[in-house]
Short mmCIF file of C-alpha atoms in Angstrom, two decimals:
data_model
loop_
_atom_site.label_atom_id
_atom_site.label_comp_id
_atom_site.label_asym_id
_atom_site.label_seq_id
_atom_site.Cartn_x
_atom_site.Cartn_y
_atom_site.Cartn_z
CA LEU A 1 148.94 217.53 86.43
CA ARG A 2 145.38 216.65 87.37
CA HIS A 3 144.39 217.27 83.73
CA VAL A 4 146.96 214.97 82.07
CA SER A 5 144.33 212.35 81.25
CA ASP A 6 141.52 214.73 80.21
CA LEU A 7 139.95 214.85 76.77
CA PRO A 8 140.16 218.17 74.86
CA TYR A 9 138.45 221.06 76.62
CA SER A 10 138.48 224.83 77.08
CA VAL A 11 140.35 227.24 74.76
CA HIS A 12 140.82 226.08 71.17
CA GLU A 13 139.06 222.82 71.92
CA TRP A 14 138.33 222.35 68.21
CA ARG A 15 142.05 222.40 67.36
CA GLN A 16 142.76 219.95 70.14
CA ARG A 17 140.11 217.66 68.70
CA ASP A 18 141.75 217.90 65.27
CA ALA A 19 144.81 216.23 66.78
CA LEU A 20 142.69 213.56 68.42
CA SER A 21 140.71 213.05 65.22
CA GLN A 22 143.80 212.53 63.06
CA THR A 23 145.18 210.01 65.53
CA LEU A 24 141.88 208.10 65.58
CA ARG A 25 141.76 208.01 61.78
CA TYR A 26 145.23 206.46 61.72
CA LEU A 27 143.73 203.46 63.52
CA GLU A 28 141.71 202.56 60.42
CA PRO A 29 142.83 199.57 58.33
CA ASP A 30 145.13 200.49 55.44
CA ARG A 31 145.48 204.05 56.76
CA GLY A 32 149.17 204.53 55.98
CA PHE A 33 151.27 207.42 57.21
CA PHE A 34 150.83 209.34 53.97
CA LYS A 35 147.05 209.07 54.07
CA PRO A 36 146.19 211.40 56.97
CA ALA A 37 142.52 212.27 57.50
CA ILE A 38 140.14 213.79 60.04
CA HIS A 39 136.46 213.27 60.73
CA PHE A 40 135.57 216.57 59.05
CA GLN A 41 134.04 215.30 55.80
CA HIS A 42 134.16 218.35 53.51
CA ALA A 43 136.85 216.54 51.54
CA GLU A 44 137.30 213.13 49.96
CA ASP A 45 137.15 210.66 52.87
CA GLY A 46 138.07 213.53 55.19
CA ARG A 47 141.62 213.46 53.86
CA GLY A 48 143.82 216.45 54.53
CA ALA A 49 147.12 217.46 56.06
CA GLY A 50 148.52 220.50 57.80
CA GLU A 51 151.29 220.14 60.38
CA PHE A 52 153.51 217.07 60.32
CA THR A 53 151.42 214.09 61.42
CA GLY A 54 154.30 212.01 62.76
CA LEU A 55 153.37 212.43 66.43
CA TYR A 56 149.77 211.44 65.69
CA TYR A 57 150.93 208.39 63.77
CA VAL A 58 153.24 207.27 66.59
CA ASN A 59 150.44 207.65 69.12
CA ALA A 60 148.13 205.61 66.87
CA LEU A 61 150.75 202.83 66.86
CA LEU A 62 150.80 202.99 70.67
CA TRP A 63 147.01 202.68 70.74
CA LYS A 64 147.13 199.68 68.44
CA ALA A 65 149.63 198.01 70.75
CA TRP A 66 147.45 198.93 73.75
CA GLY A 67 144.39 197.44 72.07
CA GLU A 68 142.18 200.53 72.30
CA PRO A 69 142.41 204.34 71.98
CA VAL A 70 144.01 205.99 75.01
CA PRO A 71 143.87 209.73 74.24
CA TRP A 72 145.99 210.73 77.23
CA THR A 73 149.12 209.50 75.43
CA LEU A 74 148.84 212.57 73.19
CA ARG A 75 149.09 214.79 76.27
CA TRP A 76 151.97 212.77 77.65
CA THR A 77 153.84 212.97 74.35
CA GLN A 78 153.67 216.77 74.51
CA GLY A 79 154.58 216.61 78.20
CA LEU A 80 157.74 214.64 77.39
CA PHE A 81 158.77 217.30 74.88
CA LEU A 82 158.06 219.96 77.51
CA VAL A 83 160.37 218.37 80.07
CA LEU A 84 163.17 217.76 77.57
CA GLY A 85 162.81 221.25 76.11
CA MET A 86 163.00 222.96 79.50
CA LEU A 87 166.10 220.97 80.46
CA ALA A 88 167.71 221.71 77.10
CA LEU A 89 167.03 225.44 77.38
CA ALA A 90 168.47 225.56 80.88
CA ARG A 91 171.64 223.77 79.83
CA ALA A 92 172.10 225.82 76.65
CA VAL A 93 171.73 229.15 78.48
CA LYS A 94 174.07 227.93 81.23
CA HIS A 95 176.71 227.10 78.61
CA TRP A 96 176.39 230.43 76.83
CA THR A 97 176.36 232.58 79.96
CA GLY A 98 178.54 230.50 82.24
CA ILE A 99 175.97 231.02 84.99
CA SER A 100 174.03 227.99 86.19
CA GLY A 101 171.25 230.10 87.69
CA ALA A 102 170.71 231.93 84.41
CA GLY A 103 169.83 228.68 82.68
CA TRP A 104 167.20 227.71 85.20
CA ALA A 105 165.88 231.28 85.28
CA ALA A 106 165.38 231.19 81.51
CA ALA A 107 163.62 227.82 81.68
CA MET A 108 161.35 228.92 84.52
CA ALA A 109 160.51 232.17 82.73
CA VAL A 110 159.26 230.18 79.74
CA PHE A 111 157.49 227.62 81.92
CA ALA A 112 155.73 230.41 83.83
CA SER A 113 153.87 231.46 80.68
CA PRO A 114 150.12 230.70 80.97
CA LEU A 115 150.18 229.41 77.39
CA ILE A 116 152.90 226.92 78.23
CA GLN A 117 151.09 226.00 81.44
CA PHE A 118 147.92 225.12 79.53
CA TYR A 119 149.20 223.83 76.20
CA GLY A 120 152.48 222.28 77.35
CA VAL A 121 150.70 219.06 78.28
CA ASN A 122 147.94 219.16 75.71
CA TYR A 123 146.92 217.84 72.31
CA LEU A 124 148.40 220.63 70.18
CA VAL A 125 151.92 220.30 68.81
CA ASN A 126 152.77 224.02 69.01
CA PRO A 127 154.62 223.78 72.37
CA SER A 128 156.46 220.66 71.19
CA ALA A 129 157.69 222.62 68.18
CA LEU A 130 159.09 225.29 70.51
CA MET A 131 160.67 222.64 72.72
CA ALA A 132 162.32 221.12 69.65
CA VAL A 133 163.90 224.53 68.99
CA PHE A 134 165.27 224.61 72.55
CA ILE A 135 166.68 221.11 72.11
CA ALA A 136 168.34 222.27 68.89
CA TRP A 137 169.94 225.13 70.81
CA TRP A 138 171.30 222.65 73.33
CA PHE A 139 172.91 220.61 70.57
CA VAL A 140 174.46 223.81 69.19
CA ALA A 141 175.86 224.56 72.65
CA ARG A 142 177.27 221.03 72.78
CA SER A 143 178.92 221.54 69.37
CA GLU A 144 180.97 224.35 70.93
CA GLN A 145 182.45 222.09 73.61
CA PRO A 146 185.95 220.79 72.74
CA ALA A 147 185.19 217.24 73.92
CA ARG A 148 182.23 216.92 71.54
CA ASN A 149 182.07 216.03 67.86
CA ALA A 150 180.93 219.37 66.45
CA ARG A 151 179.71 217.92 63.16
CA SER A 152 177.50 215.32 64.87
CA GLU A 153 176.08 217.83 67.33
CA LEU A 154 175.28 220.33 64.57
CA LEU A 155 173.57 217.57 62.59
CA ARG A 156 171.42 216.74 65.62
CA ALA A 157 170.57 220.42 65.97
CA ALA A 158 169.49 220.51 62.32
CA LEU A 159 167.30 217.43 62.82
CA MET A 160 165.55 219.08 65.78
CA LEU A 161 165.07 222.31 63.84
CA ALA A 162 163.60 220.28 61.00
CA LEU A 163 161.17 218.64 63.44
CA ALA A 164 160.23 222.04 64.84
CA GLY A 165 159.58 223.35 61.34
CA LEU A 166 157.57 220.29 60.39
CA LEU A 167 155.32 220.78 63.39
CA ARG A 168 155.13 224.56 62.88
CA PRO A 169 156.99 226.09 59.89
CA THR A 170 157.21 229.46 61.64
CA MET A 171 159.43 227.85 64.26
CA LEU A 172 162.27 227.86 61.74
CA ILE A 173 162.91 231.37 63.03
CA GLY A 174 164.48 229.55 65.96
CA GLY A 175 167.36 228.79 63.63
CA LEU A 176 168.52 232.43 63.71
CA PRO A 177 170.20 232.10 67.13
CA VAL A 178 171.83 228.92 65.82
CA LEU A 179 173.22 230.89 62.88
CA VAL A 180 174.47 233.66 65.16
CA ARG A 181 176.23 231.22 67.48
CA TRP A 182 177.80 229.33 64.60
CA TRP A 183 179.02 232.60 63.07
CA ARG A 184 180.68 233.61 66.32
CA VAL A 185 182.26 230.25 67.20
CA ARG A 186 182.40 228.41 63.85
CA PRO A 187 182.89 224.89 65.26
CA THR A 188 182.48 223.33 61.79
CA SER A 189 183.15 224.19 58.18
CA TRP A 190 180.88 226.40 56.07
CA ALA A 191 180.03 223.39 53.92
CA TRP A 192 178.86 221.25 56.83
CA ALA A 193 176.85 224.07 58.38
CA GLY A 194 175.23 224.84 55.03
CA LEU A 195 174.43 221.17 54.45
CA CYS A 196 172.78 220.83 57.87
CA GLY A 197 170.84 224.09 57.64
CA GLY A 198 169.84 223.59 54.03
CA GLY A 199 168.79 220.02 54.74
CA ALA A 200 166.52 221.08 57.60
CA LEU A 201 164.90 223.75 55.43
CA ALA A 202 164.49 221.33 52.52
CA VAL A 203 162.69 218.77 54.72
CA VAL A 204 160.19 221.39 55.91
CA VAL A 205 159.58 222.76 52.42
CA ALA A 206 159.11 219.23 51.08
CA TRP A 207 156.41 218.51 53.69
CA VAL A 208 154.60 221.79 53.00
CA LEU A 209 154.59 221.13 49.26
CA TRP A 210 153.41 217.56 49.78
CA ALA A 211 150.60 218.71 52.11
CA LYS A 212 149.44 221.31 49.58
CA SER A 213 149.46 218.67 46.83
CA TYR A 214 147.65 216.12 49.02
CA ASN A 215 144.96 218.61 50.00
CA ALA A 216 144.46 219.73 46.42
CA ALA A 217 144.15 216.13 45.23
CA HIS A 218 141.38 215.44 47.77
CA ASN A 219 139.60 218.81 47.60
CA SER A 220 140.50 219.63 51.18
CA THR A 221 140.63 223.26 52.33
CA TYR A 222 140.32 222.63 56.06
CA PHE A 223 144.01 223.11 56.84
CA LEU A 224 144.27 226.39 54.90
CA THR A 225 147.15 225.38 52.65
CA THR A 226 145.55 227.27 49.75
CA VAL A 227 143.93 230.70 49.33
CA ARG A 228 140.56 229.19 48.42
#
């Protein structure tokens, strides 16, 4: 916790600074959400996009309200996801196993990872993407409870999976356990499950295609969305 207000440092410092750079660029006048940029200038005005920039944009809005850049909010944003993700994982595992201790054991096993320890409260969005997957699992677990509205809970799970995929497309693999659980319990219709799952996938694909188009339009290769 003593590092929660630190600037980027140590392993992958350059990637941490990418996150800080994009947030700083969003402070510029007329820098709308769909005009992301970094300070790396081997592109038109430094424009370029990789992962979903929503968290950077929200932090830039916080900085504007604060009156000056306060980089530690980026760490705290990831920290909030970490806490919610750990709680969600614990509750989902408890529901599926029926053992309270199993849920907390699963959460602590993830939290004990050195990568989570270092990057969980950091500038990179990778851990937040994983936490979004865990939150999606919790909503799936909730959809299996008779007192819950299964359709609403599955929709929330799809939204969290979409967020995970936007932050890191590879995190869509976290939807496989969701599919397995739905297949076993089937709390909703095929149509609703397909609409939720297909919608989440479509949102991620749309962002990836937009980012590739945006980078191509501004001659940006920094985020490796092409083979050039």
